[in-house]
Amino acid sequence: MKKRKLNIAVTGLNAIDSPGPGVSVIRALREASSFDVNITGLSYESLEPGIYMHDLVDRTYSIPYPAAGIDTLLARLEYIHEKEKLDVIIPNFDAELYPFIKLEPKLKAMGIHMFLPTLHQFEERHKVNLNDFGRKYNISVPKSKVIYDLNTVHSLPSEFSFPMIVKGKFYDASIAYSIEQVKSYFNKISAKWGLPIIIQEFIHGTEFNVTGLGDGKGNTIAAVPMRKQYITDKGKAWGGISISDEKMLDMTRKFLKNTKWRGGFELELMKNKDGELYLLEINPRLPAWIYLAVGVGQNIPEALVNLALGEKVTPFATYDVGKMFIRYAWDMIVDREEFEQISIYGEL
Amino acid sequence: MSKIRYERPVIKKLETGMPNKFGTRTEYAPMTHIDGVSVKSLIKEYGSPLFVISEKTVRSTIRKARKAFETRYPKVQFAWSYKTNYLNAICSIFHQEGSWAEVVSGFEYDKAISLGVDGKKIIFNGPEKSEEDLCKAIQNDSLIHIDHLDELYTISELADKSKSRPRVAIRVNMDTGVYPMWDRFGFNYENGQAWDAINKIMHSGRMELVGLHCHIGTFMLSPFAYGIAASKLAELALSVEQKFKHEIKYIDLGGGFASRNTLKGSYLPGSDTNPTFDDFAEAISSALLNSNFKQDNLPLLILETGRALIDEAGYLLGSVISNKRSSTGRRNTILDIGVNILFTSFWYDHKITPAQSFTQYSEDTCVYGPLCMNIDVIRESASLPLLNRGDQVVIQNVGAYNMTQWMQFISLRPHVVLIDMDEKPHVIRLRETLDNITGMEKVPEHLANFNK
Amino acid sequence: MKLRKNVAVSEAGLLFNPVTGESFSVNPIGIEILNLIREEKDPEQIGRIILNKYTTDQATFEKDYYDFIGILEHHNLLESHEETKA
Ligand SMILES: Cc1ncc(COP(=O)(O)O)c(C=O)c1O
């Protein structure tokens, strides 16, 4: 039987040292057993490597930054849809999720499917709300406090012990060993990302990640835990290994069951020396290392596409433990004309 | 042969991160007309800069807001917050649409009365009300919202003297989980000040406690905070009922809903992310309906929404005075619009659109006003098409606070024009003249005639 | 004043400097001016041609022209004076 062919658009083609997941997602889709694909890349910048990987990406269109507004994005997607007749879009950046979630009904009406968390889920899992999130869903999270005012820093030692983590609203985190350091990070980070600043309990231990897929009804469709083996100076995994840890899988299933999470995700977990697990962060999209999940038997992007199309998907029951991924960089040779083509015309 | 429209030559390095023309294409879609009236003709007729207000948008916005609340809660009353924009024509539109008046000074109070607003439909807020103001408000049976104990005692004395029973409410401040917490106005909920003030009013017997008021902040992005505020006021109202067998007639949640503007420093445009009237209405009405009020005895819900009702209807038209390049090679554009008339550019990244069509080429531009002041910056960075000297721009969402907080500084304030429902422009405030300003001045005898 | 010899300008408005490896995008009037410079027209001649064709005035164009030339210089796209003299 001939497999059906789907037109799928994917963002996050920036397979650089702090990579977006797009290229890995596309590799997964190309290996799908339930469909064939025609891949449309969606890029923000002209040097995103995925644009030039012609064996993976059939055609790329540049799209406006989220800051340009939803209407601008919609107009561009309408244009692309007219040419490519898209069936599914898989957005892969945190910053673009908000506009895509807002556009979901409109895109659906155009015949384009997505499988994203709800706006409520998206907001609720935000770093700033982590404490409430943990309380509400009965999941252990490091104690944290949102502060707006440098003057409140002095009362922190009564609630937190040193070291403590000083985090920005969107990005940046530093470990502070004294009040002076807290103050200095407060100033530095708030100058860059604005207020509030989040103070978080520092948990000594080992970091783990789980990627997976929720069906939006509380069921776990996929879940693969991984331990980072090599971490770049940007904190990204350059190598990792699939592991079998019931506690982590339990926490993942609980997270999915209690929140009825819809879509792909990555959990950042910390295990302390007593073996207790803490949820540090929830990334509301697939991670860049998603191809490991495919390699161990759970093609999560494929399942996500089928869910987006409203099909029944059987949850994955197993995965191979002890398989590793090792990332490598690859220099492509590209003609200047291609770079100019995408830069000037926004299409390649 | 007719000539081609001129555009200055530009050359831009292709860099990663540089959005190409498809990325920015519609960001500056030109705005050539406002409600069918061409921007060019408006500037020709009334000069540049020029404030323009769309009556259509004012009416459609208040109707949208009312609908959002009235479909969810049975008793709703809007009160127009004068300080947001107290041009008589604008207030009159809101009063025609059924809004009461919300004022915060003797000046605003007199303005409402002189416009013909029924004294019973004026809410008098604010920390500064003189005895004279209070007497007037008592006489007209207006709703006096008490801000502090000194005021409470003054009203009590005046009531005694005038043998009347003023209708009052207290302003309550509280923790709704938002920062900063506006705790300088009114009586605090959490520490019992509010309950204490209520008891003082009830025991004095000289005033009728008709309502409870709060205004938790401005440009609020969290509907949830209003839910908390509504619950807390509901709880207070129910405590009053229980202890004194006295019914609180209304709960006034003040203003503060965010408009469609984009706050400085936000990554996503406000028009995408800011909550809608429906979001706020849902949070507030659920909180009130879920509290323990009897079904047939719900209090009136009053809203003093300001900016969210008028921002979108206001435009500021202006012209390019010059294009320059800074010492670092950055493009600077100087407009004839300064921060003296566009006060809100301190808070917002206002959307600036050209009033004529352009090619897709753009430059990253810093937009300055014409004042001889370093702070006179309208936008630190905007991707604008290649504007020529004399080209016109439309700055959007400027209806709130600019026409009340503007300053007569260095130059005279411009005309304000209202485009009515039939797309006909009317001047609703004249451009100032030198005489307007110097007419209020007096020069002592010994300083006159310095040429002699 | 001369454009560097091997600078390539394409129809679509792309300019590539092989010496530095930089690419630039230029708007149509910019290309027109670059071509006029290449034809070794002097600023006065260029001004006349542009004024004939576009709705602008001498003062505006002159200012924009020298601004444009300044940016070309900034990006090292013009031959420096020494090179021209030599
Ligand atoms: C008491 C009161 N009500 C209403 C408003 C209107 O607020 P907004 O324009 O934020 O809706 C204000 C503004 O500061 C106010 O102080």
PDB file of N, CA, C and O in Angstrom, chain A residues 45 47 62 64-70 72 76 95 98 102 148-149 339-340 342-346, chain B residues 14-27 177-179 267-269 272-274 279:
ATOM      1  N   GLU A  45      15.907  33.435  10.264  1.00  0.00           N
ATOM      2  CA  GLU A  45      17.174  34.045   9.891  1.00  0.00           C
ATOM      3  C   GLU A  45      17.785  33.297   8.713  1.00  0.00           C
ATOM      4  O   GLU A  45      17.597  32.096   8.573  1.00  0.00           O
ATOM      5  N   LEU A  47      20.712  32.362   8.026  1.00  0.00           N
ATOM      6  CA  LEU A  47      21.800  31.406   8.215  1.00  0.00           C
ATOM      7  C   LEU A  47      21.378  30.178   9.005  1.00  0.00           C
ATOM      8  O   LEU A  47      22.219  29.430   9.471  1.00  0.00           O
ATOM      9  N   SER A  62      10.876  32.230   4.764  1.00  0.00           N
ATOM     10  CA  SER A  62      11.134  32.940   6.010  1.00  0.00           C
ATOM     11  C   SER A  62       9.816  33.487   6.526  1.00  0.00           C
ATOM     12  O   SER A  62       8.902  33.801   5.757  1.00  0.00           O
ATOM     13  N   PRO A  64       7.916  36.074   9.690  1.00  0.00           N
ATOM     14  CA  PRO A  64       8.241  37.225  10.537  1.00  0.00           C
ATOM     15  C   PRO A  64       8.432  36.822  11.987  1.00  0.00           C
ATOM     16  O   PRO A  64       7.817  35.874  12.464  1.00  0.00           O
ATOM     17  N   TYR A  65       9.263  37.558  12.670  1.00  0.00           N
ATOM     18  CA  TYR A  65       9.441  37.346  14.098  1.00  0.00           C
ATOM     19  C   TYR A  65       8.123  37.550  14.829  1.00  0.00           C
ATOM     20  O   TYR A  65       7.307  38.380  14.413  1.00  0.00           O
ATOM     21  N   PRO A  66       7.937  36.819  15.926  1.00  0.00           N
ATOM     22  CA  PRO A  66       6.692  36.965  16.686  1.00  0.00           C
ATOM     23  C   PRO A  66       6.402  38.418  17.065  1.00  0.00           C
ATOM     24  O   PRO A  66       5.245  38.813  17.161  1.00  0.00           O
ATOM     25  N   ALA A  67       7.458  39.212  17.239  1.00  0.00           N
ATOM     26  CA  ALA A  67       7.254  40.599  17.640  1.00  0.00           C
ATOM     27  C   ALA A  67       6.507  41.403  16.581  1.00  0.00           C
ATOM     28  O   ALA A  67       5.961  42.463  16.861  1.00  0.00           O
ATOM     29  N   ALA A  68       6.457  40.904  15.355  1.00  0.00           N
ATOM     30  CA  ALA A  68       5.752  41.633  14.299  1.00  0.00           C
ATOM     31  C   ALA A  68       4.238  41.514  14.448  1.00  0.00           C
ATOM     32  O   ALA A  68       3.495  42.240  13.797  1.00  0.00           O
ATOM     33  N   GLY A  69       3.799  40.605  15.288  1.00  0.00           N
ATOM     34  CA  GLY A  69       2.363  40.503  15.537  1.00  0.00           C
ATOM     35  C   GLY A  69       1.717  39.332  14.815  1.00  0.00           C
ATOM     36  O   GLY A  69       2.213  38.843  13.801  1.00  0.00           O
ATOM     37  N   ILE A  70       0.596  38.906  15.363  1.00  0.00           N
ATOM     38  CA  ILE A  70      -0.105  37.724  14.873  1.00  0.00           C
ATOM     39  C   ILE A  70      -0.631  37.917  13.457  1.00  0.00           C
ATOM     40  O   ILE A  70      -0.555  37.012  12.625  1.00  0.00           O
ATOM     41  N   THR A  72       0.510  39.704  11.033  1.00  0.00           N
ATOM     42  CA  THR A  72       1.596  39.623  10.062  1.00  0.00           C
ATOM     43  C   THR A  72       1.974  38.162   9.824  1.00  0.00           C
ATOM     44  O   THR A  72       2.188  37.737   8.689  1.00  0.00           O
ATOM     45  N   ARG A  76       1.525  35.827   6.303  1.00  0.00           N
ATOM     46  CA  ARG A  76       2.631  35.085   5.699  1.00  0.00           C
ATOM     47  C   ARG A  76       2.274  33.601   5.572  1.00  0.00           C
ATOM     48  O   ARG A  76       2.559  32.968   4.550  1.00  0.00           O
ATOM     49  N   ALA A  95       9.247  31.113  21.978  1.00  0.00           N
ATOM     50  CA  ALA A  95       8.761  32.471  21.745  1.00  0.00           C
ATOM     51  C   ALA A  95       7.670  32.536  20.694  1.00  0.00           C
ATOM     52  O   ALA A  95       6.896  33.476  20.649  1.00  0.00           O
ATOM     53  N   TYR A  98       3.192  31.308  21.627  1.00  0.00           N
ATOM     54  CA  TYR A  98       2.036  32.157  21.930  1.00  0.00           C
ATOM     55  C   TYR A  98       1.251  32.518  20.667  1.00  0.00           C
ATOM     56  O   TYR A  98       0.061  32.249  20.578  1.00  0.00           O
ATOM     57  N   LYS A 102      -2.521  31.095  19.588  1.00  0.00           N
ATOM     58  CA  LYS A 102      -3.628  32.015  19.294  1.00  0.00           C
ATOM     59  C   LYS A 102      -4.187  31.771  17.892  1.00  0.00           C
ATOM     60  O   LYS A 102      -5.372  31.975  17.640  1.00  0.00           O
ATOM     61  N   TYR A 148      10.315  41.572  43.062  1.00  0.00           N
ATOM     62  CA  TYR A 148      10.254  42.740  42.194  1.00  0.00           C
ATOM     63  C   TYR A 148      11.160  43.858  42.687  1.00  0.00           C
ATOM     64  O   TYR A 148      11.359  44.832  42.005  1.00  0.00           O
ATOM     65  N   ASP A 149      11.624  43.710  43.918  1.00  0.00           N
ATOM     66  CA  ASP A 149      12.203  44.859  44.580  1.00  0.00           C
ATOM     67  C   ASP A 149      13.525  44.457  45.230  1.00  0.00           C
ATOM     68  O   ASP A 149      13.579  43.479  45.985  1.00  0.00           O
ATOM     69  N   PHE A 339      22.049  31.857  -0.210  1.00  0.00           N
ATOM     70  CA  PHE A 339      21.941  32.750   0.944  1.00  0.00           C
ATOM     71  C   PHE A 339      21.233  34.049   0.542  1.00  0.00           C
ATOM     72  O   PHE A 339      20.348  34.546   1.236  1.00  0.00           O
ATOM     73  N   GLU A 340      21.620  34.585  -0.630  1.00  0.00           N
ATOM     74  CA  GLU A 340      21.011  35.836  -1.069  1.00  0.00           C
ATOM     75  C   GLU A 340      19.538  35.638  -1.423  1.00  0.00           C
ATOM     76  O   GLU A 340      18.692  36.487  -1.137  1.00  0.00           O
ATOM     77  N   ILE A 342      17.356  33.512  -0.094  1.00  0.00           N
ATOM     78  CA  ILE A 342      16.505  33.477   1.097  1.00  0.00           C
ATOM     79  C   ILE A 342      16.514  34.837   1.777  1.00  0.00           C
ATOM     80  O   ILE A 342      15.509  35.292   2.313  1.00  0.00           O
ATOM     81  N   SER A 343      17.640  35.549   1.728  1.00  0.00           N
ATOM     82  CA  SER A 343      17.720  36.857   2.380  1.00  0.00           C
ATOM     83  C   SER A 343      16.817  37.875   1.712  1.00  0.00           C
ATOM     84  O   SER A 343      16.154  38.660   2.364  1.00  0.00           O
ATOM     85  N   ILE A 344      16.831  37.884   0.382  1.00  0.00           N
ATOM     86  CA  ILE A 344      16.112  38.923  -0.341  1.00  0.00           C
ATOM     87  C   ILE A 344      14.661  38.533  -0.585  1.00  0.00           C
ATOM     88  O   ILE A 344      13.748  39.313  -0.362  1.00  0.00           O
ATOM     89  N   TYR A 345      14.454  37.304  -1.042  1.00  0.00           N
ATOM     90  CA  TYR A 345      13.093  36.917  -1.425  1.00  0.00           C
ATOM     91  C   TYR A 345      12.357  36.135  -0.354  1.00  0.00           C
ATOM     92  O   TYR A 345      11.152  35.916  -0.453  1.00  0.00           O
ATOM     93  N   GLY A 346      13.081  35.702   0.665  1.00  0.00           N
ATOM     94  CA  GLY A 346      12.411  34.979   1.739  1.00  0.00           C
ATOM     95  C   GLY A 346      11.933  33.603   1.345  1.00  0.00           C
ATOM     96  O   GLY A 346      11.067  33.030   2.004  1.00  0.00           O
TER      97      GLY A 346
ATOM     98  N   LEU B  14      23.467  42.427   4.409  1.00  0.00           N
ATOM     99  CA  LEU B  14      22.660  41.249   4.706  1.00  0.00           C
ATOM    100  C   LEU B  14      23.288  40.557   5.890  1.00  0.00           C
ATOM    101  O   LEU B  14      24.424  40.124   5.835  1.00  0.00           O
ATOM    102  N   GLU B  15      22.520  40.457   6.929  1.00  0.00           N
ATOM    103  CA  GLU B  15      23.068  39.810   8.105  1.00  0.00           C
ATOM    104  C   GLU B  15      22.108  38.747   8.549  1.00  0.00           C
ATOM    105  O   GLU B  15      20.930  38.811   8.272  1.00  0.00           O
ATOM    106  N   THR B  16      22.615  37.812   9.289  1.00  0.00           N
ATOM    107  CA  THR B  16      21.693  36.873   9.891  1.00  0.00           C
ATOM    108  C   THR B  16      20.937  37.678  10.924  1.00  0.00           C
ATOM    109  O   THR B  16      21.469  38.598  11.525  1.00  0.00           O
ATOM    110  N   GLY B  17      19.717  37.332  11.104  1.00  0.00           N
ATOM    111  CA  GLY B  17      18.940  38.073  12.088  1.00  0.00           C
ATOM    112  C   GLY B  17      18.238  39.236  11.458  1.00  0.00           C
ATOM    113  O   GLY B  17      17.374  39.855  12.061  1.00  0.00           O
ATOM    114  N   MET B  18      18.606  39.536  10.204  1.00  0.00           N
ATOM    115  CA  MET B  18      17.929  40.659   9.583  1.00  0.00           C
ATOM    116  C   MET B  18      16.655  40.167   8.919  1.00  0.00           C
ATOM    117  O   MET B  18      16.709  39.378   7.999  1.00  0.00           O
ATOM    118  N   PRO B  19      15.516  40.597   9.393  1.00  0.00           N
ATOM    119  CA  PRO B  19      14.300  40.141   8.755  1.00  0.00           C
ATOM    120  C   PRO B  19      14.257  40.717   7.337  1.00  0.00           C
ATOM    121  O   PRO B  19      14.580  41.877   7.135  1.00  0.00           O
ATOM    122  N   ASN B  20      13.938  39.901   6.379  1.00  0.00           N
ATOM    123  CA  ASN B  20      13.866  40.417   5.013  1.00  0.00           C
ATOM    124  C   ASN B  20      12.515  41.074   4.786  1.00  0.00           C
ATOM    125  O   ASN B  20      11.707  41.183   5.694  1.00  0.00           O
ATOM    126  N   LYS B  21      12.241  41.439   3.570  1.00  0.00           N
ATOM    127  CA  LYS B  21      11.036  42.227   3.334  1.00  0.00           C
ATOM    128  C   LYS B  21       9.766  41.450   3.673  1.00  0.00           C
ATOM    129  O   LYS B  21       8.756  42.020   4.016  1.00  0.00           O
ATOM    130  N   PHE B  22       9.846  40.115   3.592  1.00  0.00           N
ATOM    131  CA  PHE B  22       8.642  39.368   3.928  1.00  0.00           C
ATOM    132  C   PHE B  22       8.418  39.356   5.424  1.00  0.00           C
ATOM    133  O   PHE B  22       7.307  39.229   5.894  1.00  0.00           O
ATOM    134  N   GLY B  23       9.531  39.486   6.135  1.00  0.00           N
ATOM    135  CA  GLY B  23       9.420  39.501   7.589  1.00  0.00           C
ATOM    136  C   GLY B  23       8.742  40.747   8.084  1.00  0.00           C
ATOM    137  O   GLY B  23       8.023  40.719   9.061  1.00  0.00           O
ATOM    138  N   THR B  24       8.963  41.852   7.427  1.00  0.00           N
ATOM    139  CA  THR B  24       8.472  43.097   7.999  1.00  0.00           C
ATOM    140  C   THR B  24       7.383  43.716   7.150  1.00  0.00           C
ATOM    141  O   THR B  24       6.912  44.794   7.434  1.00  0.00           O
ATOM    142  N   ARG B  25       6.982  43.013   6.111  1.00  0.00           N
ATOM    143  CA  ARG B  25       6.130  43.619   5.102  1.00  0.00           C
ATOM    144  C   ARG B  25       4.949  44.422   5.641  1.00  0.00           C
ATOM    145  O   ARG B  25       4.796  45.579   5.328  1.00  0.00           O
ATOM    146  N   THR B  26       4.143  43.771   6.463  1.00  0.00           N
ATOM    147  CA  THR B  26       2.915  44.452   6.855  1.00  0.00           C
ATOM    148  C   THR B  26       3.070  45.227   8.160  1.00  0.00           C
ATOM    149  O   THR B  26       2.114  45.756   8.671  1.00  0.00           O
ATOM    150  N   GLU B  27       4.263  45.252   8.696  1.00  0.00           N
ATOM    151  CA  GLU B  27       4.425  45.955   9.956  1.00  0.00           C
ATOM    152  C   GLU B  27       4.085  47.434   9.796  1.00  0.00           C
ATOM    153  O   GLU B  27       3.633  48.076  10.707  1.00  0.00           O
ATOM    154  N   GLY B 177      -2.003  40.127  44.132  1.00  0.00           N
ATOM    155  CA  GLY B 177      -0.942  39.344  43.497  1.00  0.00           C
ATOM    156  C   GLY B 177      -0.228  40.095  42.392  1.00  0.00           C
ATOM    157  O   GLY B 177       0.594  39.522  41.704  1.00  0.00           O
ATOM    158  N   VAL B 178      -0.563  41.380  42.215  1.00  0.00           N
ATOM    159  CA  VAL B 178       0.149  42.112  41.170  1.00  0.00           C
ATOM    160  C   VAL B 178       1.103  43.115  41.794  1.00  0.00           C
ATOM    161  O   VAL B 178       0.908  43.571  42.920  1.00  0.00           O
ATOM    162  N   TYR B 179       2.124  43.425  41.028  1.00  0.00           N
ATOM    163  CA  TYR B 179       3.123  44.353  41.488  1.00  0.00           C
ATOM    164  C   TYR B 179       3.168  45.537  40.532  1.00  0.00           C
ATOM    165  O   TYR B 179       3.076  45.333  39.341  1.00  0.00           O
ATOM    166  N   TYR B 267       8.102  41.759  24.421  1.00  0.00           N
ATOM    167  CA  TYR B 267       8.575  41.154  23.187  1.00  0.00           C
ATOM    168  C   TYR B 267       7.441  41.051  22.172  1.00  0.00           C
ATOM    169  O   TYR B 267       7.590  41.401  21.006  1.00  0.00           O
ATOM    170  N   LEU B 268       6.289  40.603  22.625  1.00  0.00           N
ATOM    171  CA  LEU B 268       5.161  40.443  21.709  1.00  0.00           C
ATOM    172  C   LEU B 268       4.304  41.702  21.721  1.00  0.00           C
ATOM    173  O   LEU B 268       4.196  42.368  22.739  1.00  0.00           O
ATOM    174  N   PRO B 269       3.686  42.035  20.585  1.00  0.00           N
ATOM    175  CA  PRO B 269       2.863  43.243  20.552  1.00  0.00           C
ATOM    176  C   PRO B 269       1.640  43.127  21.463  1.00  0.00           C
ATOM    177  O   PRO B 269       1.013  42.069  21.554  1.00  0.00           O
ATOM    178  N   ASP B 272      -1.639  41.623  20.435  1.00  0.00           N
ATOM    179  CA  ASP B 272      -1.775  40.165  20.413  1.00  0.00           C
ATOM    180  C   ASP B 272      -2.026  39.592  21.800  1.00  0.00           C
ATOM    181  O   ASP B 272      -2.766  38.631  21.949  1.00  0.00           O
ATOM    182  N   THR B 273      -1.323  40.155  22.781  1.00  0.00           N
ATOM    183  CA  THR B 273      -1.263  39.461  24.065  1.00  0.00           C
ATOM    184  C   THR B 273      -2.183  40.022  25.138  1.00  0.00           C
ATOM    185  O   THR B 273      -2.543  39.311  26.058  1.00  0.00           O
ATOM    186  N   ASN B 274      -2.527  41.311  25.055  1.00  0.00           N
ATOM    187  CA  ASN B 274      -3.260  41.885  26.175  1.00  0.00           C
ATOM    188  C   ASN B 274      -4.654  41.276  26.269  1.00  0.00           C
ATOM    189  O   ASN B 274      -5.286  41.016  25.264  1.00  0.00           O
ATOM    190  N   ASP B 279     -12.103  38.665  28.561  1.00  0.00           N
ATOM    191  CA  ASP B 279     -11.275  38.014  29.588  1.00  0.00           C
ATOM    192  C   ASP B 279     -11.507  38.646  30.960  1.00  0.00           C
ATOM    193  O   ASP B 279     -11.670  37.955  31.969  1.00  0.00           O
TER     194      ASP B 279
END
